[in-house]
CSV table of N, CA, C and O and ligand atoms in Angstrom, one decimal:
chain,number,residue,atom,x,y,z
A,1,MET,N,0.6,-1.4,-0.2
A,1,MET,CA,-0.2,0.0,-0.1
A,1,MET,C,0.8,1.3,-0.2
A,1,MET,O,0.4,2.2,0.3
A,2,HIS,N,2.1,1.1,-0.2
A,2,HIS,CA,3.1,2.2,-0.1
A,2,HIS,C,2.9,3.5,-1.4
A,2,HIS,O,2.3,4.1,-0.8
A,3,GLU,N,2.4,2.9,-2.6
A,3,GLU,CA,1.7,3.9,-3.4
A,3,GLU,C,0.5,4.8,-3.2
A,3,GLU,O,0.8,5.7,-3.5
A,4,LEU,N,-0.3,3.9,-2.7
A,4,LEU,CA,-1.5,4.7,-2.0
A,4,LEU,C,-1.0,6.4,-1.1
A,4,LEU,O,-1.2,7.4,-1.7
A,5,SER,N,-0.2,6.5,-0.3
A,5,SER,CA,0.4,7.0,0.8
A,5,SER,C,1.0,8.1,-0.2
A,5,SER,O,0.9,9.7,0.0
A,6,VAL,N,2.0,7.8,-1.0
A,6,VAL,CA,2.9,8.4,-2.3
A,6,VAL,C,1.3,9.8,-3.0
A,6,VAL,O,1.5,10.3,-3.2
A,7,ILE,N,0.5,8.6,-3.8
A,7,ILE,CA,-0.5,9.1,-4.6
A,7,ILE,C,-1.4,10.1,-3.4
A,7,ILE,O,-1.4,11.2,-4.4
A,8,ASN,N,-1.7,9.6,-2.4
A,8,ASN,CA,-2.4,10.7,-1.9
A,8,ASN,C,-1.6,12.1,-1.9
A,8,ASN,O,-2.1,13.6,-1.7
A,9,SER,N,-0.2,12.0,-1.1
A,9,SER,CA,0.6,13.3,-1.0
A,9,SER,C,1.1,14.3,-2.5
A,9,SER,O,0.2,15.0,-2.4
A,10,ILE,N,0.7,13.3,-3.6
A,10,ILE,CA,1.1,14.1,-4.9
A,10,ILE,C,-0.1,14.5,-5.1
A,10,ILE,O,-0.6,15.9,-5.5
A,11,HIS,N,-1.1,14.0,-5.0
A,11,HIS,CA,-2.7,14.7,-5.2
A,11,HIS,C,-3.0,15.8,-4.4
A,11,HIS,O,-3.7,16.9,-5.1
A,12,SER,N,-2.7,15.9,-2.9
A,12,SER,CA,-3.1,17.0,-2.2
A,12,SER,C,-1.9,18.4,-2.8
A,12,SER,O,-2.4,18.9,-3.0
A,13,ILE,N,-1.1,18.1,-3.0
A,13,ILE,CA,0.0,18.8,-3.8
A,13,ILE,C,-0.7,19.8,-4.8
A,13,ILE,O,-0.5,20.7,-5.4
A,14,VAL,N,-1.0,18.6,-5.6
A,14,VAL,CA,-1.9,19.1,-6.8
A,14,VAL,C,-2.6,20.1,-6.9
A,14,VAL,O,-3.0,21.0,-7.1
A,15,LEU,N,-3.2,19.8,-5.8
A,15,LEU,CA,-4.8,20.7,-5.7
A,15,LEU,C,-4.9,21.6,-4.8
A,15,LEU,O,-5.4,22.7,-5.3
A,16,ARG,N,-3.8,21.9,-4.1
A,16,ARG,CA,-3.1,22.7,-3.8
A,16,ARG,C,-3.0,23.9,-4.8
A,16,ARG,O,-3.0,24.9,-4.8
A,17,HIS,N,-1.9,23.4,-5.7
A,17,HIS,CA,-1.3,24.5,-6.6
A,17,HIS,C,-2.9,25.0,-7.6
A,17,HIS,O,-2.9,25.9,-8.3
A,18,ALA,N,-3.5,23.8,-7.8
A,18,ALA,CA,-5.0,23.7,-8.9
A,18,ALA,C,-5.7,25.1,-8.2
A,18,ALA,O,-6.2,26.1,-8.6
A,19,ALA,N,-5.5,25.5,-6.5
A,19,ALA,CA,-6.8,25.9,-6.4
A,19,ALA,C,-5.2,27.7,-6.1
A,19,ALA,O,-6.2,28.6,-6.0
A,20,LEU,N,-4.6,27.6,-6.0
A,20,LEU,CA,-3.8,28.3,-6.4
A,20,LEU,C,-3.8,29.5,-7.5
A,20,LEU,O,-3.7,30.9,-7.8
A,21,HIS,N,-3.8,28.8,-8.4
A,21,HIS,CA,-3.6,29.1,-9.7
A,21,HIS,C,-5.2,29.3,-10.6
A,21,HIS,O,-5.1,29.5,-12.0
A,22,LYS,N,-6.4,28.6,-9.7
A,22,LYS,CA,-7.9,28.5,-10.1
A,22,LYS,C,-7.6,28.3,-11.4
A,22,LYS,O,-8.6,28.4,-12.4
A,23,VAL,N,-7.3,26.8,-11.5
A,23,VAL,CA,-7.9,25.8,-12.2
A,23,VAL,C,-9.0,25.2,-12.2
A,23,VAL,O,-9.1,25.1,-11.2
A,24,ARG,N,-9.6,25.0,-13.2
A,24,ARG,CA,-10.9,24.4,-12.9
A,24,ARG,C,-11.0,22.3,-13.2
A,24,ARG,O,-11.7,21.7,-12.8
A,25,LYS,N,-9.6,21.8,-13.9
A,25,LYS,CA,-9.5,20.8,-14.2
A,25,LYS,C,-8.2,20.8,-14.6
A,25,LYS,O,-7.6,21.4,-15.5
A,26,ILE,N,-7.8,19.0,-14.2
A,26,ILE,CA,-6.3,19.0,-14.2
A,26,ILE,C,-6.4,17.4,-15.3
A,26,ILE,O,-7.3,16.9,-14.8
A,27,THR,N,-6.1,18.3,-16.1
A,27,THR,CA,-5.7,16.7,-17.3
A,27,THR,C,-4.6,15.8,-17.3
A,27,THR,O,-4.7,14.4,-17.5
A,28,ALA,N,-3.9,16.7,-16.5
A,28,ALA,CA,-2.5,15.6,-16.7
A,28,ALA,C,-1.1,15.8,-15.8
A,28,ALA,O,-1.5,17.1,-15.3
A,29,ILE,N,-0.8,14.9,-15.4
A,29,ILE,CA,0.5,15.2,-14.0
A,29,ILE,C,1.5,14.8,-14.2
A,29,ILE,O,1.9,13.1,-14.6
A,30,HIS,N,2.5,15.3,-14.5
A,30,HIS,CA,3.9,14.6,-15.2
A,30,HIS,C,5.1,14.6,-13.9
A,30,HIS,O,5.4,15.5,-13.2
A,31,LEU,N,5.1,13.2,-13.9
A,31,LEU,CA,6.1,12.7,-12.9
A,31,LEU,C,7.5,12.4,-12.9
A,31,LEU,O,7.7,11.8,-14.0
A,32,GLU,N,8.4,12.5,-12.2
A,32,GLU,CA,9.6,12.1,-12.3
A,32,GLU,C,9.9,11.1,-11.1
A,32,GLU,O,9.7,11.1,-10.0
A,33,VAL,N,10.3,9.6,-11.2
A,33,VAL,CA,10.1,8.6,-10.1
A,33,VAL,C,11.6,7.7,-10.9
A,33,VAL,O,11.9,7.5,-11.4
A,34,GLY,N,12.2,8.1,-9.4
A,34,GLY,CA,13.8,7.6,-9.8
A,34,GLY,C,13.7,5.9,-9.8
A,34,GLY,O,12.2,5.2,-9.7
A,35,ALA,N,14.3,5.2,-10.6
A,35,ALA,CA,14.4,3.9,-10.9
A,35,ALA,C,14.5,2.7,-9.9
A,35,ALA,O,14.2,1.9,-10.0
A,36,LEU,N,14.8,3.1,-8.6
A,36,LEU,CA,15.1,2.7,-7.6
A,36,LEU,C,14.0,2.2,-6.9
A,36,LEU,O,13.7,1.6,-6.2
A,37,SER,N,12.6,2.7,-7.3
A,37,SER,CA,11.7,3.6,-6.3
A,37,SER,C,10.8,1.9,-7.0
A,37,SER,O,10.8,1.6,-8.0
A,38,ASP,N,10.0,1.3,-5.8
A,38,ASP,CA,9.2,0.3,-5.9
A,38,ASP,C,7.7,1.0,-6.2
A,38,ASP,O,6.5,0.2,-6.0
A,39,LEU,N,7.4,1.8,-6.7
A,39,LEU,CA,6.3,2.3,-7.3
A,39,LEU,C,6.3,1.9,-8.5
A,39,LEU,O,6.7,1.9,-9.6
A,40,GLU,N,4.8,1.3,-9.0
A,40,GLU,CA,4.4,0.8,-10.0
A,40,GLU,C,3.6,1.6,-10.9
A,40,GLU,O,2.8,2.2,-10.6
A,41,ASP,N,3.8,1.6,-11.7
A,41,ASP,CA,2.9,3.3,-13.1
A,41,ASP,C,1.8,2.3,-12.7
A,41,ASP,O,0.8,3.3,-12.6
A,42,ARG,N,1.3,1.0,-13.0
A,42,ARG,CA,-0.1,0.9,-13.3
A,42,ARG,C,-1.0,1.4,-12.1
A,42,ARG,O,-1.7,1.3,-11.7
A,43,TRP,N,-0.5,0.8,-10.6
A,43,TRP,CA,-0.9,0.9,-9.8
A,43,TRP,C,-1.0,2.6,-9.1
A,43,TRP,O,-2.2,3.0,-8.6
A,44,MET,N,0.2,3.3,-9.5
A,44,MET,CA,0.1,5.0,-9.3
A,44,MET,C,-1.1,5.6,-9.8
A,44,MET,O,-2.0,5.8,-9.3
A,45,GLN,N,-1.0,5.2,-11.6
A,45,GLN,CA,-2.7,5.7,-12.2
A,45,GLN,C,-4.0,4.9,-11.4
A,45,GLN,O,-5.1,5.6,-11.0
A,46,HIS,N,-3.9,3.8,-10.8
A,46,HIS,CA,-4.8,3.0,-10.2
A,46,HIS,C,-5.5,3.7,-8.8
A,46,HIS,O,-6.4,4.3,-8.6
A,47,TYR,N,-4.4,3.5,-8.2
A,47,TYR,CA,-4.7,4.6,-6.6
A,47,TYR,C,-5.0,6.0,-7.1
A,47,TYR,O,-6.2,6.6,-6.4
A,48,PHE,N,-4.2,6.9,-8.2
A,48,PHE,CA,-4.8,8.2,-8.0
A,48,PHE,C,-6.4,8.3,-9.0
A,48,PHE,O,-6.9,9.1,-8.8
A,49,ASP,N,-6.4,7.6,-9.8
A,49,ASP,CA,-8.2,7.2,-10.2
A,49,ASP,C,-8.9,7.5,-9.2
A,49,ASP,O,-10.7,7.9,-8.8
A,50,PHE,N,-8.5,6.6,-8.3
A,50,PHE,CA,-9.0,6.2,-6.6
A,50,PHE,C,-9.6,7.6,-6.5
A,50,PHE,O,-10.4,7.8,-5.7
A,51,ILE,N,-8.4,7.8,-5.7
A,51,ILE,CA,-8.5,9.5,-4.5
A,51,ILE,C,-9.4,10.7,-5.4
A,51,ILE,O,-9.5,11.7,-5.0
A,52,SER,N,-8.4,10.7,-6.6
A,52,SER,CA,-9.2,12.0,-7.1
A,52,SER,C,-10.5,11.8,-7.8
A,52,SER,O,-11.3,12.5,-8.0
A,53,LYS,N,-11.4,10.8,-7.6
A,53,LYS,CA,-12.9,10.5,-7.9
A,53,LYS,C,-13.7,12.0,-7.3
A,53,LYS,O,-13.8,11.8,-5.7
A,54,GLY,N,-14.2,12.9,-8.1
A,54,GLY,CA,-15.3,13.9,-7.7
A,54,GLY,C,-14.7,15.1,-7.5
A,54,GLY,O,-15.0,15.9,-7.5
A,55,GLY,N,-13.4,14.9,-7.7
A,55,GLY,CA,-12.6,16.0,-7.6
A,55,GLY,C,-12.0,16.8,-8.7
A,55,GLY,O,-12.3,16.4,-10.0
A,56,ILE,N,-11.3,17.8,-8.6
A,56,ILE,CA,-11.0,18.3,-10.1
A,56,ILE,C,-9.6,17.5,-11.0
A,56,ILE,O,-9.8,18.1,-12.0
A,57,ALA,N,-9.1,16.5,-10.3
A,57,ALA,CA,-8.3,16.0,-11.2
A,57,ALA,C,-8.4,14.8,-11.4
A,57,ALA,O,-7.9,14.2,-11.9
A,58,GLU,N,-10.1,14.7,-11.4
A,58,GLU,CA,-10.5,13.1,-11.6
A,58,GLU,C,-10.1,13.1,-13.2
A,58,GLU,O,-10.3,13.9,-14.0
A,59,GLY,N,-9.9,11.9,-13.7
A,59,GLY,CA,-9.7,11.7,-14.9
A,59,GLY,C,-8.0,12.0,-15.5
A,59,GLY,O,-7.7,11.5,-16.5
A,60,ALA,N,-7.2,12.9,-14.7
A,60,ALA,CA,-5.8,12.9,-15.1
A,60,ALA,C,-5.5,11.8,-15.3
A,60,ALA,O,-5.5,10.9,-14.9
A,61,ARG,N,-4.4,12.1,-16.3
A,61,ARG,CA,-3.3,11.1,-16.4
A,61,ARG,C,-1.9,11.1,-15.8
A,61,ARG,O,-1.8,12.2,-16.1
A,62,LEU,N,-1.6,10.0,-15.6
A,62,LEU,CA,-0.3,10.4,-14.8
A,62,LEU,C,1.0,10.1,-15.9
A,62,LEU,O,0.5,9.1,-16.4
A,63,VAL,N,1.9,11.2,-16.0
A,63,VAL,CA,2.7,10.7,-17.2
A,63,VAL,C,4.2,10.5,-16.4
A,63,VAL,O,4.7,11.4,-15.9
A,64,ILE,N,4.5,9.1,-16.2
A,64,ILE,CA,5.4,8.9,-15.8
A,64,ILE,C,7.1,8.8,-16.0
A,64,ILE,O,7.3,7.9,-17.1
A,65,GLU,N,7.6,9.5,-15.5
A,65,GLU,CA,9.2,9.5,-16.4
A,65,GLU,C,10.6,8.6,-15.3
A,65,GLU,O,10.3,9.1,-14.1
A,66,ARG,N,11.1,7.6,-15.3
A,66,ARG,CA,11.7,7.2,-14.3
A,66,ARG,C,13.3,7.8,-14.7
A,66,ARG,O,13.9,8.1,-15.7
A,67,THR,N,13.8,8.0,-13.7
A,67,THR,CA,15.2,9.1,-13.8
A,67,THR,C,16.1,7.6,-13.1
A,67,THR,O,15.2,6.7,-12.2
A,68,PRO,N,17.5,7.7,-13.6
A,68,PRO,CA,18.3,6.6,-13.2
A,68,PRO,C,18.7,7.2,-11.1
A,68,PRO,O,18.5,8.2,-11.3
A,69,ALA,N,19.1,6.0,-10.6
A,69,ALA,CA,19.5,5.5,-10.2
A,69,ALA,C,21.1,6.2,-9.8
A,69,ALA,O,21.6,5.9,-10.8
A,70,VAL,N,21.5,7.2,-8.9
A,70,VAL,CA,22.6,8.0,-8.9
A,70,VAL,C,23.4,7.9,-7.3
A,70,VAL,O,22.8,7.2,-6.7
A,71,MET,N,25.2,7.4,-7.9
A,71,MET,CA,26.0,7.0,-6.9
A,71,MET,C,26.6,8.2,-6.9
A,71,MET,O,27.3,9.0,-7.6
A,72,GLN,N,27.0,8.0,-5.4
A,72,GLN,CA,28.1,9.1,-5.4
A,72,GLN,C,29.6,9.0,-4.3
A,72,GLN,O,29.3,7.8,-3.7
A,73,CYS,N,30.6,8.9,-5.3
A,73,CYS,CA,32.4,8.6,-4.3
A,73,CYS,C,32.0,9.2,-2.9
A,73,CYS,O,32.4,10.5,-3.1
A,74,ALA,N,32.6,8.9,-2.0
A,74,ALA,CA,32.9,9.2,-0.7
A,74,ALA,C,34.5,9.7,-0.8
A,74,ALA,O,34.6,10.9,-0.3
A,75,ASP,N,35.0,8.9,-1.7
A,75,ASP,CA,36.8,9.7,-1.8
A,75,ASP,C,37.0,11.0,-2.4
A,75,ASP,O,37.9,12.0,-2.4
A,76,CYS,N,36.4,11.1,-4.1
A,76,CYS,CA,36.4,11.8,-4.9
A,76,CYS,C,35.0,12.7,-4.7
A,76,CYS,O,35.5,13.7,-5.7
A,77,GLY,N,34.2,12.3,-4.3
A,77,GLY,CA,33.0,13.3,-4.2
A,77,GLY,C,32.4,13.3,-5.9
A,77,GLY,O,31.2,14.5,-5.8
A,78,SER,N,32.8,12.1,-6.8
A,78,SER,CA,31.7,13.0,-8.2
A,78,SER,C,30.7,12.0,-8.0
A,78,SER,O,30.5,11.0,-7.4
A,79,SER,N,29.7,12.0,-8.6
A,79,SER,CA,28.5,11.4,-8.7
A,79,SER,C,28.4,11.1,-10.4
A,79,SER,O,28.5,11.8,-10.9
A,80,PHE,N,27.7,9.5,-10.3
A,80,PHE,CA,27.4,9.1,-11.4
A,80,PHE,C,26.2,8.5,-11.8
A,80,PHE,O,25.9,7.8,-10.2
A,81,GLU,N,25.5,7.6,-12.8
A,81,GLU,CA,24.7,6.9,-12.6
A,81,GLU,C,24.9,5.8,-12.5
A,81,GLU,O,26.1,4.8,-12.5
A,82,MET,N,24.0,4.6,-11.8
A,82,MET,CA,24.4,3.5,-11.4
A,82,MET,C,25.4,2.6,-11.8
A,82,MET,O,26.0,1.9,-11.9
A,83,GLY,N,24.4,2.8,-13.1
A,83,GLY,CA,25.3,1.1,-14.3
A,83,GLY,C,26.6,2.0,-14.6
A,83,GLY,O,27.1,1.1,-15.7
A,84,LYS,N,27.0,2.5,-14.3
A,84,LYS,CA,28.6,3.8,-14.8
A,84,LYS,C,29.7,2.9,-14.0
A,84,LYS,O,30.6,3.1,-14.2
A,85,THR,N,29.4,2.0,-12.7
A,85,THR,CA,30.6,2.0,-12.0
A,85,THR,C,31.3,1.3,-12.7
A,85,THR,O,30.5,0.3,-13.9
A,86,ARG,N,32.9,1.4,-12.5
A,86,ARG,CA,33.2,0.1,-13.1
A,86,ARG,C,33.9,-0.9,-12.1
A,86,ARG,O,34.7,-0.9,-10.9
A,87,ASP,N,33.5,-2.1,-12.4
A,87,ASP,CA,33.0,-3.2,-11.1
A,87,ASP,C,32.8,-3.1,-10.2
A,87,ASP,O,33.5,-3.2,-9.3
A,88,GLY,N,31.9,-2.1,-9.8
A,88,GLY,CA,31.5,-1.8,-8.4
A,88,GLY,C,32.1,-0.5,-7.8
A,88,GLY,O,31.7,-0.3,-6.6
A,89,CYS,N,33.4,0.0,-8.7
A,89,CYS,CA,34.3,1.2,-8.4
A,89,CYS,C,33.3,2.4,-8.5
A,89,CYS,O,32.7,2.1,-9.9
A,90,CYS,N,34.2,3.3,-7.9
A,90,CYS,CA,34.3,4.7,-8.7
A,90,CYS,C,34.7,4.7,-10.1
A,90,CYS,O,36.3,4.2,-10.4
A,91,PRO,N,33.7,5.5,-11.2
A,91,PRO,CA,34.7,5.4,-12.3
A,91,PRO,C,35.5,6.7,-12.4
A,91,PRO,O,36.6,6.5,-13.3
A,92,GLN,N,35.9,7.7,-11.9
A,92,GLN,CA,36.9,8.1,-11.5
A,92,GLN,C,38.0,7.9,-10.8
A,92,GLN,O,39.3,8.2,-11.3
A,93,CYS,N,38.0,7.5,-9.6
A,93,CYS,CA,39.5,7.1,-8.7
A,93,CYS,C,39.4,5.5,-8.6
A,93,CYS,O,40.4,5.7,-7.6
A,94,GLY,N,38.6,4.8,-9.0
A,94,GLY,CA,38.5,3.3,-8.8
A,94,GLY,C,38.1,3.2,-7.2
A,94,GLY,O,38.2,2.0,-6.4
A,95,SER,N,37.5,3.9,-6.4
A,95,SER,CA,37.4,3.4,-4.6
A,95,SER,C,36.1,2.8,-4.7
A,95,SER,O,35.2,3.1,-5.8
A,96,LYS,N,35.8,2.4,-3.5
A,96,LYS,CA,34.4,1.6,-3.1
A,96,LYS,C,34.3,1.8,-2.3
A,96,LYS,O,32.7,1.3,-2.1
A,97,SER,N,33.9,3.7,-1.6
A,97,SER,CA,33.2,3.9,-1.4
A,97,SER,C,31.9,5.0,-1.6
A,97,SER,O,32.0,5.9,-1.8
A,98,LEU,N,31.5,3.7,-2.7
A,98,LEU,CA,30.3,4.5,-2.8
A,98,LEU,C,28.9,4.6,-2.2
A,98,LEU,O,28.6,4.0,-1.2
A,99,ALA,N,28.1,5.6,-1.9
A,99,ALA,CA,27.1,5.8,-1.4
A,99,ALA,C,25.6,5.8,-2.4
A,99,ALA,O,26.5,6.7,-3.4
A,100,LEU,N,24.8,5.3,-2.6
A,100,LEU,CA,23.8,5.9,-3.2
A,100,LEU,C,23.0,7.3,-2.9
A,100,LEU,O,22.6,7.7,-1.6
A,101,VAL,N,22.7,8.0,-3.7
A,101,VAL,CA,22.2,9.9,-3.3
A,101,VAL,C,20.8,9.4,-4.1
A,101,VAL,O,20.3,10.7,-3.7
A,102,GLY,N,20.7,9.0,-4.8
A,102,GLY,CA,19.0,9.3,-5.8
A,102,GLY,C,18.7,8.2,-6.2
A,102,GLY,O,19.1,6.7,-6.4
A,103,GLY,N,17.4,8.0,-6.6
A,103,GLY,CA,17.3,6.4,-7.2
A,103,GLY,C,15.5,6.4,-6.9
A,103,GLY,O,15.0,5.3,-7.4
A,104,LYS,N,15.2,6.8,-5.0
A,104,LYS,CA,14.2,6.5,-4.5
A,104,LYS,C,13.0,7.2,-4.7
A,104,LYS,O,12.1,7.5,-4.2
A,105,GLN,N,13.8,8.7,-5.2
A,105,GLN,CA,12.8,9.8,-5.1
A,105,GLN,C,11.8,9.7,-6.1
A,105,GLN,O,12.0,9.0,-7.2
A,106,TYR,N,10.9,10.8,-5.8
A,106,TYR,CA,9.4,10.9,-6.6
A,106,TYR,C,9.4,12.5,-6.4
A,106,TYR,O,9.8,12.8,-5.6
A,107,LEU,N,9.0,13.1,-7.8
A,107,LEU,CA,9.0,14.6,-8.1
A,107,LEU,C,7.9,15.0,-8.8
A,107,LEU,O,7.7,14.2,-10.0
A,108,ILE,N,6.8,16.0,-8.8
A,108,ILE,CA,6.0,16.6,-9.4
A,108,ILE,C,6.6,17.7,-10.3
A,108,ILE,O,7.4,18.4,-10.0
A,109,LYS,N,6.8,17.2,-11.7
A,109,LYS,CA,7.4,17.9,-12.5
A,109,LYS,C,6.6,19.3,-13.1
A,109,LYS,O,7.2,20.1,-13.2
A,110,ASN,N,5.4,18.7,-14.0
A,110,ASN,CA,4.3,19.9,-14.0
A,110,ASN,C,3.2,19.4,-14.1
A,110,ASN,O,3.1,17.8,-14.1
A,111,MET,N,2.0,20.4,-14.1
A,111,MET,CA,0.6,19.5,-14.8
A,111,MET,C,0.1,20.6,-15.8
A,111,MET,O,0.1,21.3,-16.0
A,112,GLU,N,-0.3,19.4,-16.5
A,112,GLU,CA,-1.8,20.3,-17.7
A,112,GLU,C,-2.6,20.6,-16.7
A,112,GLU,O,-3.6,19.4,-16.3
A,113,ALA,N,-3.4,21.8,-16.9
A,113,ALA,CA,-4.8,22.2,-16.6
A,113,ALA,C,-5.6,22.7,-17.6
A,113,ALA,O,-5.1,23.1,-18.3
A,114,LEU,N,-7.0,22.8,-17.4
A,114,LEU,CA,-7.6,23.6,-18.1
A,114,LEU,C,-8.2,25.2,-17.4
A,114,LEU,O,-8.1,24.6,-16.0
B,1,ZN,ZN1,35.4,8.5,-6.5
């Protein structure tokens, strides 16, 4: 049920923006979701349809874009996509002290409205 709480907060943020800009109907919401996030597209849309029923965002389409997971090297400070490591080491300096700094986040990029 993780998607439900995420969708709930996305929905309320979207409604707040809509009220601010005097929007009558929201038709689409563009989201960026980290590649490592366990959010599934079809469940997100399913929950969104459920939550938005009867509101101004009812029927809005979720346009979901996956962003790559990002690692950062503790030794040289460079950051790079997870797939770019060299045998699990930093591609710049070869260090193994890598930390995951992105890939699980989600973010509302913009929305389309009438
Ligand atoms: Zn490094």
